[in-house]
Short mmCIF file of C-alpha atoms in Angstrom, two decimals:
data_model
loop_
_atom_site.label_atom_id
_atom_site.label_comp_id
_atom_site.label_asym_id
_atom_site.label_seq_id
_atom_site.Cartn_x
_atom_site.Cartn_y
_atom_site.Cartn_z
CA UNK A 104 11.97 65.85 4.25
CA UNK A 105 10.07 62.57 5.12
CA UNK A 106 10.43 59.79 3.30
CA UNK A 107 6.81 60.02 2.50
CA UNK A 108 7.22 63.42 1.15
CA UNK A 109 9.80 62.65 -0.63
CA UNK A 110 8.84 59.39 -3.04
CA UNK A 111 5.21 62.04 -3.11
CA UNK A 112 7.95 64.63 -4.53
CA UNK A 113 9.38 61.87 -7.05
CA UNK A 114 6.39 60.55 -8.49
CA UNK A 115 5.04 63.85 -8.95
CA UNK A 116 8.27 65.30 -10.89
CA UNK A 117 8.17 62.46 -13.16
CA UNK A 118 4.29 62.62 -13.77
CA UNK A 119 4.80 66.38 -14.72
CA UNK A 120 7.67 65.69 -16.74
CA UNK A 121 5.53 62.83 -18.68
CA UNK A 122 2.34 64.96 -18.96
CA UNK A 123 4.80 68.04 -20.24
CA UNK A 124 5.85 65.89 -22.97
CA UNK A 125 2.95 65.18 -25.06
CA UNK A 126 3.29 65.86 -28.58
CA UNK A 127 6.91 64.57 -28.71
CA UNK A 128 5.17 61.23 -29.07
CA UNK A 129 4.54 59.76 -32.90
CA UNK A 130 2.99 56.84 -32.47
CA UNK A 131 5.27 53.78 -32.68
CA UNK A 132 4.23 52.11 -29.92
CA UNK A 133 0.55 52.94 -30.92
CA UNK A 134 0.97 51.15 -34.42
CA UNK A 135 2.92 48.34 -33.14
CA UNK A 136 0.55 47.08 -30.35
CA UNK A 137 -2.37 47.87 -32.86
CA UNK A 138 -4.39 45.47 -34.79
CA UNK A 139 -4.98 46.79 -38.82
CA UNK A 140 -6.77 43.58 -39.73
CA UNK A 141 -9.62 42.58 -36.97
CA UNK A 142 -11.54 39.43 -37.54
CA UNK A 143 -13.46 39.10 -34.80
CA UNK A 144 -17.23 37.38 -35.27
CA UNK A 145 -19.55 40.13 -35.42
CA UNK A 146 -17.56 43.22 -36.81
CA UNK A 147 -19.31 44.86 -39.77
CA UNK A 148 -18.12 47.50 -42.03
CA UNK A 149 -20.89 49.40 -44.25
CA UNK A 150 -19.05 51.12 -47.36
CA UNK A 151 -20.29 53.56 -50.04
CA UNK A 152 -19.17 52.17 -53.46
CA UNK A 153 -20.21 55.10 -56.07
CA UNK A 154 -23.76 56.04 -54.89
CA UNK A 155 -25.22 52.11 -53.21
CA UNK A 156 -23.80 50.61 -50.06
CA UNK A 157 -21.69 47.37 -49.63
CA UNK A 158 -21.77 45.74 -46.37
CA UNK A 159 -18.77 43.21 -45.09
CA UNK A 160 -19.10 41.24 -41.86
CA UNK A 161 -17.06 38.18 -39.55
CA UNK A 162 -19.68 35.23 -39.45
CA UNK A 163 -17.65 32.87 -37.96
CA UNK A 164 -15.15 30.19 -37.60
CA UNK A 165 -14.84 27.51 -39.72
CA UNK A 166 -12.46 24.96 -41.94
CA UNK A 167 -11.56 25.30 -45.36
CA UNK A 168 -9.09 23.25 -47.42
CA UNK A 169 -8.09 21.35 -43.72
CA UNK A 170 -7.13 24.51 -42.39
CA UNK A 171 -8.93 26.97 -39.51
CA UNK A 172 -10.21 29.88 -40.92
CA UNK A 173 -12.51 32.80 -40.26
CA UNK A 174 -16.00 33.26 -42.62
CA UNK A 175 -16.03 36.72 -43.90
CA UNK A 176 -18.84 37.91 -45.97
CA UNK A 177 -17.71 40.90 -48.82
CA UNK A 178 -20.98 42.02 -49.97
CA UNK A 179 -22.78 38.76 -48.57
CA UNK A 180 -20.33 36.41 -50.90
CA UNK A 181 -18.02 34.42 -48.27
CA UNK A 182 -14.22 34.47 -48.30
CA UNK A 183 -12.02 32.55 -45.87
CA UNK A 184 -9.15 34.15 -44.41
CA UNK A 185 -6.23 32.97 -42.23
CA UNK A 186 -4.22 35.25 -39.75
CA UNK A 187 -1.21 34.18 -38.44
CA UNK A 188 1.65 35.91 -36.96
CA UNK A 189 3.21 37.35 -39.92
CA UNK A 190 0.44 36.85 -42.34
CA UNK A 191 -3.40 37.50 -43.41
CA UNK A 192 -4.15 34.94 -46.11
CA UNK A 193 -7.61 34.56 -48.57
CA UNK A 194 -8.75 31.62 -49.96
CA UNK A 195 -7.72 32.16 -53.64
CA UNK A 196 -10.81 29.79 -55.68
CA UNK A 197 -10.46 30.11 -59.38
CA UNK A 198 -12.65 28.18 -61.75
CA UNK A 199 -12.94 27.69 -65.32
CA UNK A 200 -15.99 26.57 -67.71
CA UNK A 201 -15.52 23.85 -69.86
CA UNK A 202 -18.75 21.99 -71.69
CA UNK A 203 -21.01 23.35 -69.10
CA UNK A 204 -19.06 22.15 -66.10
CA UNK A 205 -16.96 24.26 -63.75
CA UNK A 206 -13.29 23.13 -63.04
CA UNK A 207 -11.31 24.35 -59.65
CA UNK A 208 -7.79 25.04 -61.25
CA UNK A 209 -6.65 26.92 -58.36
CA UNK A 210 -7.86 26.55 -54.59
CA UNK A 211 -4.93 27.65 -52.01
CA UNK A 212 -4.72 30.25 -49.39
CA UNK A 213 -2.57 33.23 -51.41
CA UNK A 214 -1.15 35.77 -49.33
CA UNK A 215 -2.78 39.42 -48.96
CA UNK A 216 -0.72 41.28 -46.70
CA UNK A 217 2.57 40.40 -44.45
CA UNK A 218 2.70 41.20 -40.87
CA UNK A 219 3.13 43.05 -39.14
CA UNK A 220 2.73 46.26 -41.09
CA UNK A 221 6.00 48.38 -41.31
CA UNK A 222 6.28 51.05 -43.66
CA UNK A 223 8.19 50.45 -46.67
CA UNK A 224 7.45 46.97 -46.33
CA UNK A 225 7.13 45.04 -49.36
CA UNK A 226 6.19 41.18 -50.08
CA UNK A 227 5.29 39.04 -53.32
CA UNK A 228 3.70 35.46 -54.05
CA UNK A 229 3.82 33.58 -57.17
CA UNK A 230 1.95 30.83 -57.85
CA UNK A 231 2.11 29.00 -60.77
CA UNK A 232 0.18 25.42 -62.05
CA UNK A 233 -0.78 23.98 -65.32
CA UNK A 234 -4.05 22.36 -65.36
CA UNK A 235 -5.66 19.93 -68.21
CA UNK A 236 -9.41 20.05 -68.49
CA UNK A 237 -11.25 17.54 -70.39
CA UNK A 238 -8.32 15.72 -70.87
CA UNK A 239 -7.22 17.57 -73.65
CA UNK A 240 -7.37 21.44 -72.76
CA UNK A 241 -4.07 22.39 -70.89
CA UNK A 242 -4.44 26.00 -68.97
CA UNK A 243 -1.46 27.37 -67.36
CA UNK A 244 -2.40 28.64 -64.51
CA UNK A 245 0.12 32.37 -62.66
CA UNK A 246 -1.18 33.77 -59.78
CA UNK A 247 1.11 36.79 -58.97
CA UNK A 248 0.67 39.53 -55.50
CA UNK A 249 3.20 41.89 -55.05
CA UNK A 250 2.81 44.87 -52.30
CA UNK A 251 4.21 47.38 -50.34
CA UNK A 252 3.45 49.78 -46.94
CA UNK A 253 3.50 53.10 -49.36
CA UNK A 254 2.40 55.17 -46.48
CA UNK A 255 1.17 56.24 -43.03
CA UNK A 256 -1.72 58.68 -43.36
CA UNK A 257 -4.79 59.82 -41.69
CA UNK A 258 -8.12 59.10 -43.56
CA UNK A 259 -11.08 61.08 -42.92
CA UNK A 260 -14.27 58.88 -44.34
CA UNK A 261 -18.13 59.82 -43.58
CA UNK A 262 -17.55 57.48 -40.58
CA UNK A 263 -14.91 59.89 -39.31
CA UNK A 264 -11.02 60.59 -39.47
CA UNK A 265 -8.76 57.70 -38.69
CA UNK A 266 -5.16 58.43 -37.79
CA UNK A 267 -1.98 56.22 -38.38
CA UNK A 268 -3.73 54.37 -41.61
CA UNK A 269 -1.33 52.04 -43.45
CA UNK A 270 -1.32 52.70 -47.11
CA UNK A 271 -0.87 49.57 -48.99
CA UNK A 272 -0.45 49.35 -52.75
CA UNK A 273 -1.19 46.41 -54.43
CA UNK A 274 -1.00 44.73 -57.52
CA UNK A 275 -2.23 41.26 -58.79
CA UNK A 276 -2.11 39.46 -61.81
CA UNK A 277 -4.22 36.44 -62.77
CA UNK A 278 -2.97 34.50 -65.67
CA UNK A 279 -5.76 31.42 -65.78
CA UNK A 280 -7.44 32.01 -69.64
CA UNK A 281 -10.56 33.60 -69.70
CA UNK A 282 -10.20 34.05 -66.20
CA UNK A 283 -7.68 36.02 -66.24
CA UNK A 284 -7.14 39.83 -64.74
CA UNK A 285 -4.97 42.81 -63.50
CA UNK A 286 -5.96 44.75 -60.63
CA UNK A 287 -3.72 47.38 -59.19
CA UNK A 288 -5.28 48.93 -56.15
CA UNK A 289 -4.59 50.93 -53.18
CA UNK A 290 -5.85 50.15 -49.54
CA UNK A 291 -6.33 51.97 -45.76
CA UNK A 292 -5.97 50.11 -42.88
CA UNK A 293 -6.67 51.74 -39.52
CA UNK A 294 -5.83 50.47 -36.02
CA UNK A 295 -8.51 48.65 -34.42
CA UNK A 296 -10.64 48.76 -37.47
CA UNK A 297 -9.44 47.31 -40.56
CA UNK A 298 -10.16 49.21 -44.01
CA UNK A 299 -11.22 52.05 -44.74
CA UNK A 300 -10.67 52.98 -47.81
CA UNK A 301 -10.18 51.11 -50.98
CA UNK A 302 -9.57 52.72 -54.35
CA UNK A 303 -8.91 50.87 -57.76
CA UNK A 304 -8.70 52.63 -61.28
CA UNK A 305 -12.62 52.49 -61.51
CA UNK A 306 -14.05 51.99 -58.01
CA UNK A 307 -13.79 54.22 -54.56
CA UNK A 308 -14.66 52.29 -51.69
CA UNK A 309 -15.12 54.29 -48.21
CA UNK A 310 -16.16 53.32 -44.87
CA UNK A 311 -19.62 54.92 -43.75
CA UNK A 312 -20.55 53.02 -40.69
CA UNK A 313 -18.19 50.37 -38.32
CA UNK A 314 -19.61 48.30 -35.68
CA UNK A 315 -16.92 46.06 -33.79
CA UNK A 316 -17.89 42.65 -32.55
CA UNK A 317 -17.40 40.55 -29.83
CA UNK B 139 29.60 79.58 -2.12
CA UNK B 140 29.52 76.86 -4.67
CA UNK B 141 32.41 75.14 -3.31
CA UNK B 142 31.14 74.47 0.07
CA UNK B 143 27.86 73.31 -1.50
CA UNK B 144 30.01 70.50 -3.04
CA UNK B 145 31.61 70.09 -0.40
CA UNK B 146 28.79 69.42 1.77
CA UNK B 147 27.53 67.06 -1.07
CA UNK B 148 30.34 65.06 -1.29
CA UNK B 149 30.59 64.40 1.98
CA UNK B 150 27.19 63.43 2.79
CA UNK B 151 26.95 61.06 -0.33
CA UNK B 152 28.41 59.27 -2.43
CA UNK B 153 28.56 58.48 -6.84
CA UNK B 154 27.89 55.23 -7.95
CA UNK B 155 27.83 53.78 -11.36
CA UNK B 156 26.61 50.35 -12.53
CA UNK B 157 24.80 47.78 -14.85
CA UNK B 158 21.50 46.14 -14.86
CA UNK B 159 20.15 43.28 -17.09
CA UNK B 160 16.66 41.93 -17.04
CA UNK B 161 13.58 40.94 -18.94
CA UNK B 162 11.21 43.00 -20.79
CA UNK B 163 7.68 41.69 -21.11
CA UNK B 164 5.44 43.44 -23.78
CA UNK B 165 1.77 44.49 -22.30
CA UNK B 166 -1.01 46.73 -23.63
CA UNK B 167 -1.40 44.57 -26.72
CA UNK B 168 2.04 44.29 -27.83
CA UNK B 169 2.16 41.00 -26.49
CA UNK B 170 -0.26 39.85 -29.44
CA UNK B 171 2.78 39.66 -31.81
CA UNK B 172 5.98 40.44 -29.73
CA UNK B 173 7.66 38.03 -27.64
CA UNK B 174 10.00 39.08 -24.38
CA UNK B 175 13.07 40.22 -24.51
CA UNK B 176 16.31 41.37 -23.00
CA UNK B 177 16.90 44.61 -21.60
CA UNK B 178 19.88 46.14 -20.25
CA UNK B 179 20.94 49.57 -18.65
CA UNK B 180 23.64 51.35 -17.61
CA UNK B 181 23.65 54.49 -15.06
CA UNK B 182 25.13 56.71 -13.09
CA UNK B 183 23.92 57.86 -9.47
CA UNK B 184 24.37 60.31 -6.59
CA UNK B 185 22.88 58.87 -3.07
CA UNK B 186 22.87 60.41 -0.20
CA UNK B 187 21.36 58.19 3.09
CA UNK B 188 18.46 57.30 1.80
CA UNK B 189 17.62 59.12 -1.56
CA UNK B 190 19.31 58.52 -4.76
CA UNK B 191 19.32 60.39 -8.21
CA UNK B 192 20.24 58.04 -11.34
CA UNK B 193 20.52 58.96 -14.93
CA UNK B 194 20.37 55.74 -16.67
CA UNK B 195 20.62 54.19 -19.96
CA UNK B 196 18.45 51.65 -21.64
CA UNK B 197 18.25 49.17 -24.23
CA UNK B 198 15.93 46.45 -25.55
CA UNK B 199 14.67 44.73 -28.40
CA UNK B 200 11.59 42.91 -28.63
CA UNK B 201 11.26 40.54 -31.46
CA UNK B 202 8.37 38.93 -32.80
CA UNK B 203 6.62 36.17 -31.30
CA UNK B 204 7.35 33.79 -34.94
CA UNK B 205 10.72 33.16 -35.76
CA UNK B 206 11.56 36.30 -38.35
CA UNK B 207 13.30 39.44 -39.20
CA UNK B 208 11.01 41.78 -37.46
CA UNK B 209 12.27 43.93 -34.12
CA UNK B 210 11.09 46.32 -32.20
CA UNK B 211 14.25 48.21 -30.11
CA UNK B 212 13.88 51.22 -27.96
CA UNK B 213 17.07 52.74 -26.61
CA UNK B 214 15.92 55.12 -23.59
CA UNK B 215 17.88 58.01 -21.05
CA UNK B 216 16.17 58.14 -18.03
CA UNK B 217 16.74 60.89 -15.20
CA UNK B 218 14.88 58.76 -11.61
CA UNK B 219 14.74 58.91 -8.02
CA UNK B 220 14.87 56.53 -5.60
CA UNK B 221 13.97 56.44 -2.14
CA UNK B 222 14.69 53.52 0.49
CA UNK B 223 11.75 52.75 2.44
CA UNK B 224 12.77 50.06 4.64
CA UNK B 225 16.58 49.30 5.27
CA UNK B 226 18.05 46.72 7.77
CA UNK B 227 21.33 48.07 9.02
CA UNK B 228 23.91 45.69 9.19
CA UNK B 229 24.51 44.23 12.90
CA UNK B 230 28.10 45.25 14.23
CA UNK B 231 30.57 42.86 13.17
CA UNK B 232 29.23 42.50 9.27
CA UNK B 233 29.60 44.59 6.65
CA UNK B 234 26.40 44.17 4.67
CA UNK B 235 23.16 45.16 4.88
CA UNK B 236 19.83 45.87 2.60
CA UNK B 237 16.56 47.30 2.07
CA UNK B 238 13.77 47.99 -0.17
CA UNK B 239 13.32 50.95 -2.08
CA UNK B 240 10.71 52.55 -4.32
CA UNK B 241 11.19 55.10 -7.67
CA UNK B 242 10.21 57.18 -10.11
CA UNK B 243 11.69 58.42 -13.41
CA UNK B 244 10.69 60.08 -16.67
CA UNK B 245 12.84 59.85 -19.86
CA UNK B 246 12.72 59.69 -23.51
CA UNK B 247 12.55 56.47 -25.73
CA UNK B 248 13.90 56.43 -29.28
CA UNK B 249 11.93 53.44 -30.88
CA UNK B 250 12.41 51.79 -34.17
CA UNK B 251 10.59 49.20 -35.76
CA UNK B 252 12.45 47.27 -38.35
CA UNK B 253 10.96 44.24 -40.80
CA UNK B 254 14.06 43.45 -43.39
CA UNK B 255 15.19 46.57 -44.71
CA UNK B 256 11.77 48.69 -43.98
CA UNK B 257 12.12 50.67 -40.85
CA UNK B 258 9.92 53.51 -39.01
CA UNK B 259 11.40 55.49 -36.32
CA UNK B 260 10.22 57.54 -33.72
CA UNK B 261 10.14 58.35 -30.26
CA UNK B 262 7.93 58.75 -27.02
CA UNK B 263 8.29 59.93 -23.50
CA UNK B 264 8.56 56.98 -20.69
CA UNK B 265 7.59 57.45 -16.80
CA UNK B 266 9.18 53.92 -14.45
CA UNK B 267 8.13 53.35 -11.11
CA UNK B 268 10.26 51.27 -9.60
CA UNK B 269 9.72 48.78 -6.48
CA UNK B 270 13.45 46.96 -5.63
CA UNK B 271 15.56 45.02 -3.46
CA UNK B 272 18.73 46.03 -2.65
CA UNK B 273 21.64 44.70 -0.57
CA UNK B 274 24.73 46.92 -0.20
CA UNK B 275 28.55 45.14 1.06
CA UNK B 276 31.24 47.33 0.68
CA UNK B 277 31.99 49.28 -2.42
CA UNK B 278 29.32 46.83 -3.85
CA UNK B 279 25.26 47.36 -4.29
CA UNK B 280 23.54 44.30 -5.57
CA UNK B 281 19.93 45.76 -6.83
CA UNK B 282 16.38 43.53 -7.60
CA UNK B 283 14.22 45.11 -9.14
CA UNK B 284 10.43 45.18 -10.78
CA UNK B 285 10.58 48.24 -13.16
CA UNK B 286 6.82 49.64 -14.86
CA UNK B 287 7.88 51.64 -17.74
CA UNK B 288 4.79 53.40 -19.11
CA UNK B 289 5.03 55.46 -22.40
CA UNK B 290 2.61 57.94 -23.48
CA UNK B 291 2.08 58.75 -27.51
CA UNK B 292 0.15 60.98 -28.62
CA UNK B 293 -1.04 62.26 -32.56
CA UNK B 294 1.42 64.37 -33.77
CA UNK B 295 0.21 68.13 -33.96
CA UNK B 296 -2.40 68.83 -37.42
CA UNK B 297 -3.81 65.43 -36.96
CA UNK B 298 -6.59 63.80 -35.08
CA UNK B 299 -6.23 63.99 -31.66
CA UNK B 300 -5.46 60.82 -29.78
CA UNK B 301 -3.30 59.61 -26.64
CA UNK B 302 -2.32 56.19 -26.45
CA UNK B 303 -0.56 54.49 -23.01
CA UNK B 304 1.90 51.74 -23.43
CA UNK B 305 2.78 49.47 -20.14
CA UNK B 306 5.98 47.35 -20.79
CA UNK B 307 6.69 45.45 -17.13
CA UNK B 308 10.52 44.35 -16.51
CA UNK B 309 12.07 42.39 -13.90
CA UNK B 310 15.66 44.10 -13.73
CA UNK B 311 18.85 42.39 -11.17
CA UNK B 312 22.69 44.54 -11.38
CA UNK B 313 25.30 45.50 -9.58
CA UNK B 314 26.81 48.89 -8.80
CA UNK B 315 30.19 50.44 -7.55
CA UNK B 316 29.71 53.04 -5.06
CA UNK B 317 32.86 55.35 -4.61
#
């Protein structure tokens, strides 16, 4: 056998071998090397919410509270988010009314979900502040996330089936007086694409149209 | 019948078994948020003049690129060939002498991802080709080698269908024994 032949002979075995073995596969690599939260200018995500549309979209770059951060529009009102390694991070702005005039009492990046995604996962934030307004009005202020990777699951939405979704179950708590709130909530991230579905105790959320940018 | 067929093996090649260590570099996106990392194998080997048949062990663990408890570790058997396509006999008188040689092998990876006490697990099929030096003295066989590891993934059966190709490059040096 030539040499030729033979490293032909090799290279074939192997490709056969790797080709035969489809199926074995579940996707490790594929979720590891995968990006679940995309913010890249120009990517625009269309959602039915009950029977209207909501539309979310990357403007662009920009600064916030001295720190780099990427505009995203959530139904054309802007939030500022910060990716990092091993964390996604929205600017948290929480005001209160007192004699007619609006009063920041809490203005941080809070963190929204740990990276990267493993299931079983789970991560928490507190915050916690007391503010005086007016001089005389003291609010104490608890900003509470807590989190987990519930699941990996495949999501079929009217803009199609997405395999190897994270589920993430969340639940914040607001403690700020009248601006206070409780949301518990359940999210779908899919590779390459971000969410896709979003369900609270009143509100479904489901992606009907995705357009990637630039 | 069988015993002259080992026979004739044995005495037209010869077992080896030996050790590699090198570094992994993570490619096809993985490099986003994993940094390099070790790898090392171990493997036994049958070569006759100039083929050789390895079954090899692997190991490596790619952490993330930020200091933290996340790790990605794949622990791979590998069955390969090898073929020397150039070697430069050693001149009368000196007992060395060395080559290059090219390779193919398919295995199985078992992966894990771990992040504190969370961990998935799975596993995926690998194909290396393999492009090396090698220098032989001896009972000795001193091996450089670049190592492509590709692994192919693909949607487990009921779901959407999908294939996904991973490329993980390593630069690999070891030593062998050959009896």
């Amino acid at each position: 056998m030539s040499s030729r032949t033979a490293v032909i002979n090799g290279l074939l075995a192997s490709l056969l071998a790797l080709v035969g073995l489809p199926g074995c596969g579940d996707m490790t690599l594929y979720r590891a090397k995968s990006d679940y939260f995309p913010l890249i200018p120009g990517s625009r995500w269309t959602y039915q919410v009950g029977t209207s549309l909501a539309i979310d979209s990357v403007a662009n770059d920009s600064s916030v509270a001295g720190q780099a951060c990427v505009v995203v529009l959530r139904d054309y009102a802007q939030e500022y988010w910060v990716k990092q390694t091993t964390s996604l991070r929205r600017f948290n702005r929480i005001t209160l009314n007192r004699g007619g005039q609006d009063t920041v009492i809490e203005a941080r990046y809070g963190l929204v979900y740990a990276l990267p995604l493993v299931e079983g996962a789970t991560w928490a934030e507190s915050f916690r502040d007391t503010v005086v307004l007016l001089g005389t009005d003291t609010v104490f202020l608890k900003d509470s996330l807590t989190a987990r990777v519930a699941a990996i699951e495949e999501v079929n939405t009217p803009a199609g089936a997405f395999i190897q979704c994270y589920r993430i179950d969340t639940h914040r708590e607001v403690e700020a007086a009248e601006a206070s709130f409780v949301a518990d909530y359940s999210e779908w991230l899919a590779p390459g694409v971000g969410l896709v579905k979003r369900v609270t105790g009143t509100e479904e959320r489901v992606l009907v149209e995705y357009q990637p940018g630039f | 019948m069988l015993s002259l067929f080992i026979v004739t093996v044995l005495s037209v090649g010869a077992f080896e078994a030996g050790g590699r260590v090198g570094v992994l570099f993570p490619g096809s996106g993985l490099e986003n948020s994993h940094g390099t990392a070790a790898v090392f194998d171990l493997g036994i080997g049958y070569r006759t003049n100039r083929s050789h048949f390895a079954l090899a062990y692997g190991y490596s663990g790619l952490g993330a690129r930020q200091a933290g408890p996340y790790r990605l570790e794949l622990n791979e058997l590998s069955l390969g060939y090898l073929h020397e396509l150039f070697r430069r006999e050693a001149p009368s008188g000196m007992a060395s002498n060395w080559g290059f040689e090219l390779g193919a092998a398919a295995g199985y990876s078992l992966l894990s991802r771990t992040l504190g006490s969370a961990r998935e697990t799975g596993g995926a099929p690998a194909g290396h080709l393999t492009l090396g030096f090698f220098q032989r003295q001896g009972h000795s066989r001193l091996a450089l080698s670049l190592d492509n590891l590709l692994f192919l993934e693909s949607q487990p059966a009921g779901g959407a269908g999908a294939l996904s190709l991973t490329y993980l490059p390593a630069l690999k040096g070891g030593i062998a024994y050959v009896f």
